[in-house]
Coordinates of N, CA, C and O in Angstrom, one line a residue:
X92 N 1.6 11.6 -36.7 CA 0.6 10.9 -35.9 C 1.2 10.6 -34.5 O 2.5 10.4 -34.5
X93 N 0.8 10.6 -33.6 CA 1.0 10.9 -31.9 C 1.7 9.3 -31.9 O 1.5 8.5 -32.8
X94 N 2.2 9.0 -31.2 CA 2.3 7.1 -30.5 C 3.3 6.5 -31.5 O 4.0 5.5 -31.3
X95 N 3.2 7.3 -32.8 CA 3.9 6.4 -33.4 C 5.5 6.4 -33.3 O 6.1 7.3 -32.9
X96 N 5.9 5.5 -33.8 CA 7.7 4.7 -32.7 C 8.6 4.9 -33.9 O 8.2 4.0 -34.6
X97 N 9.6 5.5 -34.6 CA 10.0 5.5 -35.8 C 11.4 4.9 -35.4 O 12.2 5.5 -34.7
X98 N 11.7 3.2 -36.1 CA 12.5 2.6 -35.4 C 12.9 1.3 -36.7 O 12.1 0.9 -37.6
X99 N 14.0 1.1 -36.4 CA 14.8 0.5 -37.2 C 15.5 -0.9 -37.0 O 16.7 -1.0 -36.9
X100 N 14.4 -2.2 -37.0 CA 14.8 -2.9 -36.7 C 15.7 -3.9 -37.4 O 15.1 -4.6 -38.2
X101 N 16.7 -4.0 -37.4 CA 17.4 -4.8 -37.9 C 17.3 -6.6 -38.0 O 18.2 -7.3 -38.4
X102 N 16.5 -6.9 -37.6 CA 16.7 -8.3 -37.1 C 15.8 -8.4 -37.7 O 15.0 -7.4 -37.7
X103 N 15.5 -10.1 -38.8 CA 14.6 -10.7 -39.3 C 13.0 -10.5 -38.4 O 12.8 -9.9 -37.3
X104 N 12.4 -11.1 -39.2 CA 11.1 -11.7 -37.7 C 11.1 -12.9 -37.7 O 10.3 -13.5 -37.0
X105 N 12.3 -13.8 -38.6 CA 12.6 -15.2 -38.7 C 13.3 -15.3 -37.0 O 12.9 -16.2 -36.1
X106 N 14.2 -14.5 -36.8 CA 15.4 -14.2 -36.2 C 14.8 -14.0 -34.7 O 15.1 -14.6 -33.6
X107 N 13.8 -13.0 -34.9 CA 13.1 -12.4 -33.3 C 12.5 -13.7 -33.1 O 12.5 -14.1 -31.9
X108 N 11.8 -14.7 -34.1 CA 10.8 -15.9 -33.4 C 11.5 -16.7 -32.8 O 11.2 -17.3 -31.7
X109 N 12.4 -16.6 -33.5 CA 13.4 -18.0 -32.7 C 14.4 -17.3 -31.2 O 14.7 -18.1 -30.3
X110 N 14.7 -15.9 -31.3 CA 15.1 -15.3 -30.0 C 13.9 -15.5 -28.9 O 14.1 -15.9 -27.8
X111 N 12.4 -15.1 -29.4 CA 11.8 -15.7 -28.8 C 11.7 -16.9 -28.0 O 11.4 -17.0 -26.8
X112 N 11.9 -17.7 -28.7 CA 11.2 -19.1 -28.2 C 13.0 -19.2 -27.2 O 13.1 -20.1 -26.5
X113 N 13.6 -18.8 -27.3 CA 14.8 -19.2 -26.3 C 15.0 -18.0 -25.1 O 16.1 -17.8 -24.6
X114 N 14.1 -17.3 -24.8 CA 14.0 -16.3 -23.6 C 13.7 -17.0 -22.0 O 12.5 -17.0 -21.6
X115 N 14.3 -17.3 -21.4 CA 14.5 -17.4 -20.1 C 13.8 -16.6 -19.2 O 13.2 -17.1 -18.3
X116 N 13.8 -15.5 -19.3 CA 12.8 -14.5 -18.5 C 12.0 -13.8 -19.0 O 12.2 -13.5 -20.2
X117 N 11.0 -13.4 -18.5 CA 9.4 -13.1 -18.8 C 9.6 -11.6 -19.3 O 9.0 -11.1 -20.3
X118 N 10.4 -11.0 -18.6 CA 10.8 -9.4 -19.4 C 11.2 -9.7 -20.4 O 10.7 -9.0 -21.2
X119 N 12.4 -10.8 -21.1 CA 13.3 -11.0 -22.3 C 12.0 -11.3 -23.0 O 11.9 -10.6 -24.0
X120 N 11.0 -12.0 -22.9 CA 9.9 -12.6 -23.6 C 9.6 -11.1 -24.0 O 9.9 -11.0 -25.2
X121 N 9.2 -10.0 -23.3 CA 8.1 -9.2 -23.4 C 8.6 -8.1 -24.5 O 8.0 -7.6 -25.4
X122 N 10.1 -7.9 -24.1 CA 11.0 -7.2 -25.2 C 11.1 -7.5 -26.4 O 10.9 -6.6 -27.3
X123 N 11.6 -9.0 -26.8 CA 11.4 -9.2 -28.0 C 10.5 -9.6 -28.9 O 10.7 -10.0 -30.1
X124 N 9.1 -9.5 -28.0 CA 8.2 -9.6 -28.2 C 7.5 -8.1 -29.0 O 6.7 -8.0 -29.9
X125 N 8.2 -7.1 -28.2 CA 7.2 -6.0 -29.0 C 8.6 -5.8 -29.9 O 8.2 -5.0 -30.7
X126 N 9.9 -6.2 -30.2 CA 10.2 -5.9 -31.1 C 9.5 -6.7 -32.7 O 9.1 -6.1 -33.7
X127 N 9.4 -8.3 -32.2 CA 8.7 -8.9 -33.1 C 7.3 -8.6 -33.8 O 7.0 -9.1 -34.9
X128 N 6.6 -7.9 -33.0 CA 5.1 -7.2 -33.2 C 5.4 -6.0 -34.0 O 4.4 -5.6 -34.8
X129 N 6.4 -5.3 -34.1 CA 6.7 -4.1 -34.4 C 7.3 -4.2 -35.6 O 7.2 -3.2 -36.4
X130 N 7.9 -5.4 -35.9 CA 8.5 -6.1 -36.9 C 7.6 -6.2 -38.1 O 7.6 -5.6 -39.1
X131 N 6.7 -7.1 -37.6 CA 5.6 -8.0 -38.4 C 4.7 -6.8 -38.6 O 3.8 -6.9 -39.4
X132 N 4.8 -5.8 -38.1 CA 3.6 -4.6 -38.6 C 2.2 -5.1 -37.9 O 1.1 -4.9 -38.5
X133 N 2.3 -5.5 -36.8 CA 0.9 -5.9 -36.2 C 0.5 -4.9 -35.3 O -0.7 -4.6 -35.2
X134 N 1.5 -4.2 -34.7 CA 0.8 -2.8 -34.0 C 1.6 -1.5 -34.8 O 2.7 -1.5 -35.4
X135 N 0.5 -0.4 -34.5 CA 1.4 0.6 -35.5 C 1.7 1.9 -34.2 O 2.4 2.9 -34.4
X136 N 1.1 1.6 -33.2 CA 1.9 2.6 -32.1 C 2.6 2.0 -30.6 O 2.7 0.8 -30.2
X137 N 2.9 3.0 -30.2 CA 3.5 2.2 -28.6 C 2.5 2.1 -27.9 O 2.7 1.2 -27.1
X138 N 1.3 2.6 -27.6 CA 0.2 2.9 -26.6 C -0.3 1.7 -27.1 O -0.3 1.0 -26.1
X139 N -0.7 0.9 -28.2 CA -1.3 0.0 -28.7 C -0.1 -1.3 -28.0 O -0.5 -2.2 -27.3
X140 N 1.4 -1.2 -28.3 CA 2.0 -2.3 -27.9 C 2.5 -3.0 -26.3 O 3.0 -4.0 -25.7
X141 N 1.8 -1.2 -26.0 CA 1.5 -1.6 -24.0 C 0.3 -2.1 -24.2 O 0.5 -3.3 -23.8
X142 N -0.6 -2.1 -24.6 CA -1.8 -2.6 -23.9 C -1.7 -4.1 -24.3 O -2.1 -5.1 -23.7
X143 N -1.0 -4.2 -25.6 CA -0.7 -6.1 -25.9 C 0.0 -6.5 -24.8 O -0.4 -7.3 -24.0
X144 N 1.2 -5.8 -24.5 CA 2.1 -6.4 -23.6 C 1.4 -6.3 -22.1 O 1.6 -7.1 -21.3
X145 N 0.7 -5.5 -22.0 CA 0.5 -4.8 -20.6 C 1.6 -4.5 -19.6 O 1.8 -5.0 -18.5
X146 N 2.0 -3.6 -20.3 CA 3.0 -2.6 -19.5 C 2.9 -1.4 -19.8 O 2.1 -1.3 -20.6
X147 N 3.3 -0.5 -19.5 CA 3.3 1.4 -19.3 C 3.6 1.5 -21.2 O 3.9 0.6 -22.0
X148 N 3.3 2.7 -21.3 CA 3.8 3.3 -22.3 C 5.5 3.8 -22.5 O 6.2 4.0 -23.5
X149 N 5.6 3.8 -21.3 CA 7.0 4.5 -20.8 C 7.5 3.5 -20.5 O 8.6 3.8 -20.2
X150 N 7.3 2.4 -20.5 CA 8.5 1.2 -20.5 C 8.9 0.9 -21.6 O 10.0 0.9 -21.9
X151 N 7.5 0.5 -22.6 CA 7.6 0.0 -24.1 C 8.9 0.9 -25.0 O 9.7 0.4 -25.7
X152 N 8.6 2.7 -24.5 CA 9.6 3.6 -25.3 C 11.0 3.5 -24.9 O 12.0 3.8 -25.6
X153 N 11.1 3.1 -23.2 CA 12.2 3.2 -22.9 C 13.3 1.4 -23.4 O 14.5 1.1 -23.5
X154 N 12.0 0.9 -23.5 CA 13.0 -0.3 -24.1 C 13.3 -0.5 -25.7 O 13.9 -1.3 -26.3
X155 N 12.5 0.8 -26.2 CA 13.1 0.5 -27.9 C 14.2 2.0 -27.8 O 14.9 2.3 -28.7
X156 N 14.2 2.7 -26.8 CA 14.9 3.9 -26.7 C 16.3 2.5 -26.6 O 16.8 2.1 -27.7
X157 N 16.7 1.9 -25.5 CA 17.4 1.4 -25.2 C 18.1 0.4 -26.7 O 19.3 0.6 -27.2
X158 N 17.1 -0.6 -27.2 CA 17.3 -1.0 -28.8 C 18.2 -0.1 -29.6 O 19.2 -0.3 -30.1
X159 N 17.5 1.1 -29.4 CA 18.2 1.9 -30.7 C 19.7 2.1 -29.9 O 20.4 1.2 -30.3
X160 N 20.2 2.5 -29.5 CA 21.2 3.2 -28.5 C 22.4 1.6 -28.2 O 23.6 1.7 -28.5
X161 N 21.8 0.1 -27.6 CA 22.6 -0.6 -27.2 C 22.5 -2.0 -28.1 O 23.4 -2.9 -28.0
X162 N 21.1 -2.3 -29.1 CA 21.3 -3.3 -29.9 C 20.2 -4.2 -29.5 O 19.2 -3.6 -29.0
X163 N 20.2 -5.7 -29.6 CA 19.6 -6.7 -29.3 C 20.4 -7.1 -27.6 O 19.8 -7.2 -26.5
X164 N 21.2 -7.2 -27.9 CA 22.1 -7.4 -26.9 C 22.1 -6.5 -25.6 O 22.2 -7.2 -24.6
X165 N 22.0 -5.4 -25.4 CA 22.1 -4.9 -25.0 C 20.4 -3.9 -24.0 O 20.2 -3.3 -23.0
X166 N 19.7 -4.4 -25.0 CA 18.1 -4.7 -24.7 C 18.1 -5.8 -24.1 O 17.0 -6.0 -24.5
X167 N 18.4 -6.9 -23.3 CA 18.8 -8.1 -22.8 C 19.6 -8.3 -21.8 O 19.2 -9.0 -20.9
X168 N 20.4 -8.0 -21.8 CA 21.2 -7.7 -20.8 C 20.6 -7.4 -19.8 O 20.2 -6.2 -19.8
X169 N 20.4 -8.2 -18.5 CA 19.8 -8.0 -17.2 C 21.1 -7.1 -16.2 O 22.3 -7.4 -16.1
X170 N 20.3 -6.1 -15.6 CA 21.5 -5.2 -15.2 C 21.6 -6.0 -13.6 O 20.5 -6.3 -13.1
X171 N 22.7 -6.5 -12.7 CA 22.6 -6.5 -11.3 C 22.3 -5.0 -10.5 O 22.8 -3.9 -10.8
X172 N 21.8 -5.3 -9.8 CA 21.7 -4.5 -8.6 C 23.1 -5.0 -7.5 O 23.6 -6.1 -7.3
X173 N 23.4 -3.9 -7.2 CA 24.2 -4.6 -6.1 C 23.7 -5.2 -4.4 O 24.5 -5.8 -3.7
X174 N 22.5 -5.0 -4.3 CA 22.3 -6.2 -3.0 C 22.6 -5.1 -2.1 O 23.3 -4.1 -2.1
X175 N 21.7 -5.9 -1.1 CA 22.3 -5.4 0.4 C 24.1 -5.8 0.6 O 25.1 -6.5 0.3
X176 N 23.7 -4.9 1.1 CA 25.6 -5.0 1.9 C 25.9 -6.0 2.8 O 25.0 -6.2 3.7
X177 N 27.2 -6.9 2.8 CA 27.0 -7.6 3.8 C 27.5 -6.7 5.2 O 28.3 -5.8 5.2
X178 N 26.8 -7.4 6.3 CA 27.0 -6.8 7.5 C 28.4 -6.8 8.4 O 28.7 -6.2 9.5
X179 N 29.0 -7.5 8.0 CA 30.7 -7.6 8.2 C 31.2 -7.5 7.2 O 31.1 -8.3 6.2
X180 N 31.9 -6.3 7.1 CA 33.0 -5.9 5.8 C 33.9 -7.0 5.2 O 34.0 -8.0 6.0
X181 N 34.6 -7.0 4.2 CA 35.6 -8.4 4.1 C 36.6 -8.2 4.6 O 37.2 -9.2 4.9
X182 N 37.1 -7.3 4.7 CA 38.4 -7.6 5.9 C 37.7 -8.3 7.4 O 37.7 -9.5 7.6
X183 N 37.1 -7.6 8.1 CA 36.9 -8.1 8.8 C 36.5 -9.4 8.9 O 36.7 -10.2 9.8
X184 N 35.6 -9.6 7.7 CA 35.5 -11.3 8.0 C 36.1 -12.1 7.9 O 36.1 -13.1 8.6
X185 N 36.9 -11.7 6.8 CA 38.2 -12.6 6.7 C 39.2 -13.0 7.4 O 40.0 -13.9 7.2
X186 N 39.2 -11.5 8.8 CA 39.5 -11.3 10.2 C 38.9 -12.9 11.1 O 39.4 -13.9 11.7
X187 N 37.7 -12.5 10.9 CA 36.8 -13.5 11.8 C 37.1 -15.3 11.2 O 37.2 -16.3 11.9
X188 N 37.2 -15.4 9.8 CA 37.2 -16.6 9.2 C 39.0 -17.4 9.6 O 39.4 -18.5 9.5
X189 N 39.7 -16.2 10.1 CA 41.1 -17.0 10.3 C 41.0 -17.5 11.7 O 41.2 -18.7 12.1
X190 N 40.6 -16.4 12.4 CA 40.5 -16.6 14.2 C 39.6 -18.1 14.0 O 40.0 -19.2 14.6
X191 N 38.1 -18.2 13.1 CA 37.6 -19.2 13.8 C 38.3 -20.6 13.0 O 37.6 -21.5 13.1
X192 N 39.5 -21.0 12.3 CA 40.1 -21.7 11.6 C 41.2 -22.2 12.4 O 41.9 -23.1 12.1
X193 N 41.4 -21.5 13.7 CA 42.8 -21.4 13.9 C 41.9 -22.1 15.5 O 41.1 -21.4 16.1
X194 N 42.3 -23.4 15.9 CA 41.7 -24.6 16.9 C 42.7 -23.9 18.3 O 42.4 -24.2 19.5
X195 N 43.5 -23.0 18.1 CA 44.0 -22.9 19.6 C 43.3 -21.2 19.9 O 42.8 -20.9 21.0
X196 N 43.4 -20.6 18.9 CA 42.4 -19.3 19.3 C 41.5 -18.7 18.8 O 41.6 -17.7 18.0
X197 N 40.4 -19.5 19.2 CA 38.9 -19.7 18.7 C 37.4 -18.9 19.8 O 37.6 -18.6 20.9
X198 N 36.4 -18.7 19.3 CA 35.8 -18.0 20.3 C 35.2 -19.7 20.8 O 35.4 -20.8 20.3
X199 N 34.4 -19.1 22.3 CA 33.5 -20.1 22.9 C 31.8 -19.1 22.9 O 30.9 -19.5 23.6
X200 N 31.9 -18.1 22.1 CA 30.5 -17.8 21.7 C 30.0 -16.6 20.9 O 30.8 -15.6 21.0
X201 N 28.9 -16.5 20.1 CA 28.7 -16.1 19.3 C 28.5 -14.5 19.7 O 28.6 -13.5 18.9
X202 N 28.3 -14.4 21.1 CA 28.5 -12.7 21.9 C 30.3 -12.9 22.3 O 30.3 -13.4 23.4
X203 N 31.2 -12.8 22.1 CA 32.1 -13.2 22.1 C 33.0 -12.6 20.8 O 34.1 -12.0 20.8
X204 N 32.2 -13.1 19.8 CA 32.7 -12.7 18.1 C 32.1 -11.4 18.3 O 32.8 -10.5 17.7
X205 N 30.9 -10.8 19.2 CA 30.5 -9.8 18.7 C 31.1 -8.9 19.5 O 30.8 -7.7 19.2
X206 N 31.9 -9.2 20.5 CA 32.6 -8.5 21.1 C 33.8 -7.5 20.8 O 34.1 -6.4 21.2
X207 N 34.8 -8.9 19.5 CA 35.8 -9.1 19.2 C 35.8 -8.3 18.0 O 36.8 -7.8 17.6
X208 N 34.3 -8.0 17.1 CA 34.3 -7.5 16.2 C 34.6 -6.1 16.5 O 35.3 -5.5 15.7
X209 N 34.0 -5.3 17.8 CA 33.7 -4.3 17.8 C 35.0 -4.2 18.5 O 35.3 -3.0 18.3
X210 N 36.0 -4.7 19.2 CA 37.2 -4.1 19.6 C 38.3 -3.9 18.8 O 39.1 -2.9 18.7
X211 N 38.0 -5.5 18.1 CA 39.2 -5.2 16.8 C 39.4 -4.8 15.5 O 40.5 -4.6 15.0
X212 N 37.9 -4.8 14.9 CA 37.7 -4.2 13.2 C 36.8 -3.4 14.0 O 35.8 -3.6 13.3
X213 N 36.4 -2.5 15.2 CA 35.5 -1.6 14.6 C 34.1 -1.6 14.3 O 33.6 -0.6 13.9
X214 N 33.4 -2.8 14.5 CA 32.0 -3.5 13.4 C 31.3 -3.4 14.9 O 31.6 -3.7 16.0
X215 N 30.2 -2.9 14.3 CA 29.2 -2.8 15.2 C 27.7 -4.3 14.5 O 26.9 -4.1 13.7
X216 N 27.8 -5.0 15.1 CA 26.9 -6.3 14.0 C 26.0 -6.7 15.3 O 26.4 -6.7 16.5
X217 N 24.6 -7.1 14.8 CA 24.3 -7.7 15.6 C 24.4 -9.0 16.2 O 25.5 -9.3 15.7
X218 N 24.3 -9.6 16.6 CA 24.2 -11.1 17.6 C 23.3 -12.2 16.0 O 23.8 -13.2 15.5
X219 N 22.5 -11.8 15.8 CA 21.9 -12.8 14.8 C 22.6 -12.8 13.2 O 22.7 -13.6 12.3
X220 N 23.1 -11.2 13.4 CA 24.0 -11.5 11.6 C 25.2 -12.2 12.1 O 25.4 -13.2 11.4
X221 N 26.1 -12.1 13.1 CA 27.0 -12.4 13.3 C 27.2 -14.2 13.1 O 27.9 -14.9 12.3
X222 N 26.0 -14.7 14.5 CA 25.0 -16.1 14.3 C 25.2 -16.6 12.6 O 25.9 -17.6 12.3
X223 N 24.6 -15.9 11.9 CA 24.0 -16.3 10.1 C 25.1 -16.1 9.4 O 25.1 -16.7 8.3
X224 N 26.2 -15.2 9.7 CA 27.5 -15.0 8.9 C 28.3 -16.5 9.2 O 28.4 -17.2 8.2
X225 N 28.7 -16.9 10.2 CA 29.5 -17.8 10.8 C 28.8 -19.2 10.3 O 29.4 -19.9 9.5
X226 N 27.6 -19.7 10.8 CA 27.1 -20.7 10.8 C 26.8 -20.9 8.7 O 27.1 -21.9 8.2
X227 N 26.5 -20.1 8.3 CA 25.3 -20.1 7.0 C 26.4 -19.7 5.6 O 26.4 -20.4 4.6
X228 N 27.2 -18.6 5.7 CA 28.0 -18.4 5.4 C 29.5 -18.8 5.3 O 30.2 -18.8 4.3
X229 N 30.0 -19.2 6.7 CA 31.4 -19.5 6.2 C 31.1 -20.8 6.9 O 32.1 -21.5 6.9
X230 N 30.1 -21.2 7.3 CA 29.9 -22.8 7.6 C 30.6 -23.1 8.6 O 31.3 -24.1 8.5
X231 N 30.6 -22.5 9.5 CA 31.4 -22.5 10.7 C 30.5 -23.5 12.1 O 29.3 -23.9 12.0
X232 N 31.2 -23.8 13.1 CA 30.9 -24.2 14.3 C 31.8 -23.4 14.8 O 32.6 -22.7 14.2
X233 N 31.6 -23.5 16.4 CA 32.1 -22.7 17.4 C 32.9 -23.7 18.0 O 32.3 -24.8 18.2
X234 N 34.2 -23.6 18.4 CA 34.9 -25.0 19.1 C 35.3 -24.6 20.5 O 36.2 -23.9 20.8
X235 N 34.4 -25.2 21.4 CA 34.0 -25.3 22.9 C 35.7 -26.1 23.3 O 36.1 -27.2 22.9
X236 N 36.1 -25.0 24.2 CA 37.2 -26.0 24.4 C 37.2 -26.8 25.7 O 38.3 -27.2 26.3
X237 N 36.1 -26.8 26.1 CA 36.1 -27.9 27.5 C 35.1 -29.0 26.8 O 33.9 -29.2 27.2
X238 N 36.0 -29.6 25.6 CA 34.5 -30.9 24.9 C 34.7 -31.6 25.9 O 33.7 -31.8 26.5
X239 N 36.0 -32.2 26.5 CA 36.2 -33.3 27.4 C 35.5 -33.3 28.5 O 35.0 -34.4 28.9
X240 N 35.5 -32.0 29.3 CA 34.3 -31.7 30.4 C 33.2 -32.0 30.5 O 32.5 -32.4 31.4
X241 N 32.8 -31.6 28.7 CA 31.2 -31.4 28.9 C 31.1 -33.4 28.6 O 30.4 -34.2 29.1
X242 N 31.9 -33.5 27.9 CA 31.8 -35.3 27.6 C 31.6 -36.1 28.9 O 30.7 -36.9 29.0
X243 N 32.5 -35.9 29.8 CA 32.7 -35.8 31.2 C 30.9 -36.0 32.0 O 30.4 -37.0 32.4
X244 N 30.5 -34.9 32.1 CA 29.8 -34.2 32.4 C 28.5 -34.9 32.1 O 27.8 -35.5 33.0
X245 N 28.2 -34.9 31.0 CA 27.4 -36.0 30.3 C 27.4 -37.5 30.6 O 26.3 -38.1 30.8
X246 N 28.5 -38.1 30.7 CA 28.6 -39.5 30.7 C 27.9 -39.5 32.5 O 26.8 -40.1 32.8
X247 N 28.8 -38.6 33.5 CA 28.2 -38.3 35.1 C 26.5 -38.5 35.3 O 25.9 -39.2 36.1
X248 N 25.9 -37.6 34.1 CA 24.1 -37.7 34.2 C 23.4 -38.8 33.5 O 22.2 -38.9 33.3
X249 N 24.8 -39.7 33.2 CA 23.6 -40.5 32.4 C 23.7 -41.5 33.3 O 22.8 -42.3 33.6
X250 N 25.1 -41.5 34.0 CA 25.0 -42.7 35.3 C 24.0 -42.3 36.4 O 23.4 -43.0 37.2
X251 N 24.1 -41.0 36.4 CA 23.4 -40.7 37.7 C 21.7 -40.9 37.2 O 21.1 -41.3 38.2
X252 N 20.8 -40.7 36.2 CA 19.6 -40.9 35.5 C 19.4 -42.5 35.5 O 18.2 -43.0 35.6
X253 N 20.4 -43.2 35.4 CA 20.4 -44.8 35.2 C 20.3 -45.5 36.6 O 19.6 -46.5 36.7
X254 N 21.0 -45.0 37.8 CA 21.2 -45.3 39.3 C 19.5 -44.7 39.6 O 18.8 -45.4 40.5
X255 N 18.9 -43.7 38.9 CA 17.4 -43.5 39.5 C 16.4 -44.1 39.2 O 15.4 -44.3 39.8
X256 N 17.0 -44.6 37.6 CA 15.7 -45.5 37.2 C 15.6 -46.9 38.2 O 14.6 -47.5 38.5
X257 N 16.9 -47.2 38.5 CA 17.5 -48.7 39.4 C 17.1 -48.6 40.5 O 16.8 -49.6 41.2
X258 N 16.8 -47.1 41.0 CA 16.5 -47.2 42.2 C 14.9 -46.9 42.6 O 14.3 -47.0 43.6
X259 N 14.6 -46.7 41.4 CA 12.7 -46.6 41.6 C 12.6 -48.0 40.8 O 11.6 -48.5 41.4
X260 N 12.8 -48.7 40.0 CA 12.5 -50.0 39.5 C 12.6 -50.8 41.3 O 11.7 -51.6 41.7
X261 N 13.7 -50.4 42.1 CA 13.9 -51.7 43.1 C 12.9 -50.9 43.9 O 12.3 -51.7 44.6
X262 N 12.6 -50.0 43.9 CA 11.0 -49.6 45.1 C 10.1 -50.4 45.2 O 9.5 -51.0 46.2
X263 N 10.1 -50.5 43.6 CA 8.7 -51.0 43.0 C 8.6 -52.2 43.6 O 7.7 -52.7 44.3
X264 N 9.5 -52.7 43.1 CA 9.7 -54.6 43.5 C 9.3 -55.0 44.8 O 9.3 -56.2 45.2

């Protein structure tokens, strides 16, 4: 007969209920779920145990294909993907993470690092990964080394903003 799954489950359906009820993800649910159905004799093909689950036919076989081949365990086992790449290699960053650690030779800007990347590792990055690597990633600030200036500089406009308000307050009067 067509659909039908000739498969050997070893595990109770005492065993699958209770793997059940402790599945964390909705795929883990859906696996041990058609193992448990397949168990209990409630569906007698795979085309019948996609349409319970609602998934492909070709998922259902590839995950009892997988059962027979790697186990319970091994049916379960969520695979990683490896992820995008990050956009500064780890030497290089690790390049970048000492320079900006090190208070006497430090950048004064974020086009600066992107400068620095491309002269001295090579790295072609843009201005916003470079931004999101430093700030977000290695938790960085940028250390401006004229703070005293700009402190300077600041304190200058707040007297000079305070001398305007004194001097349109005494208009007024």
């Amino acid at each position: 007969m067509a659909g039908v799954y000739k498969i050997e489950i070893t595990e109770t359906a005492l065993e699958l209920k209770k793997l059940l009820n402790h599945q964390k993800t909705a795929s883990g649910f859906q696996k041990i779920q058609a193992l448990y159905l397949l168990k209990i004799g409630q569906v007698g093909t795979v085309t019948e145990l996609a349409v319970i689950l609602a998934v492909n036919r070709i998922t259902v076989q590839r995950w009892l294909k997988q059962y027979r081949r790697e186990g319970i365990q091994g049916l379960l086992q969520v695979k990683q993907n490896g992820g995008r790449k990050p956009a500064i290699p780890a030497e290089a960053r690790a390049q970048l993470e000492k320079r900006l650690n090190d208070p006497d030779n430090s950048f004064e800007s974020y086009g600066e690092i992107q400068t620095w990347l491309q002269e001295e590792c090579n790295v072609n990055v843009s201005y916003k990964a470079i931004y999101a690597t430093v700030r977000y990633q290695l938790k960085s600030k940028l250390i401006k080394n004229n703070i005293k200036i700009n402190e300077e500089e600041r304190s200058n406009e707040k007297e000079e903003r305070t001398k305007k308000k004194e001097g349109v307050n005494t208009e007024i009067s």
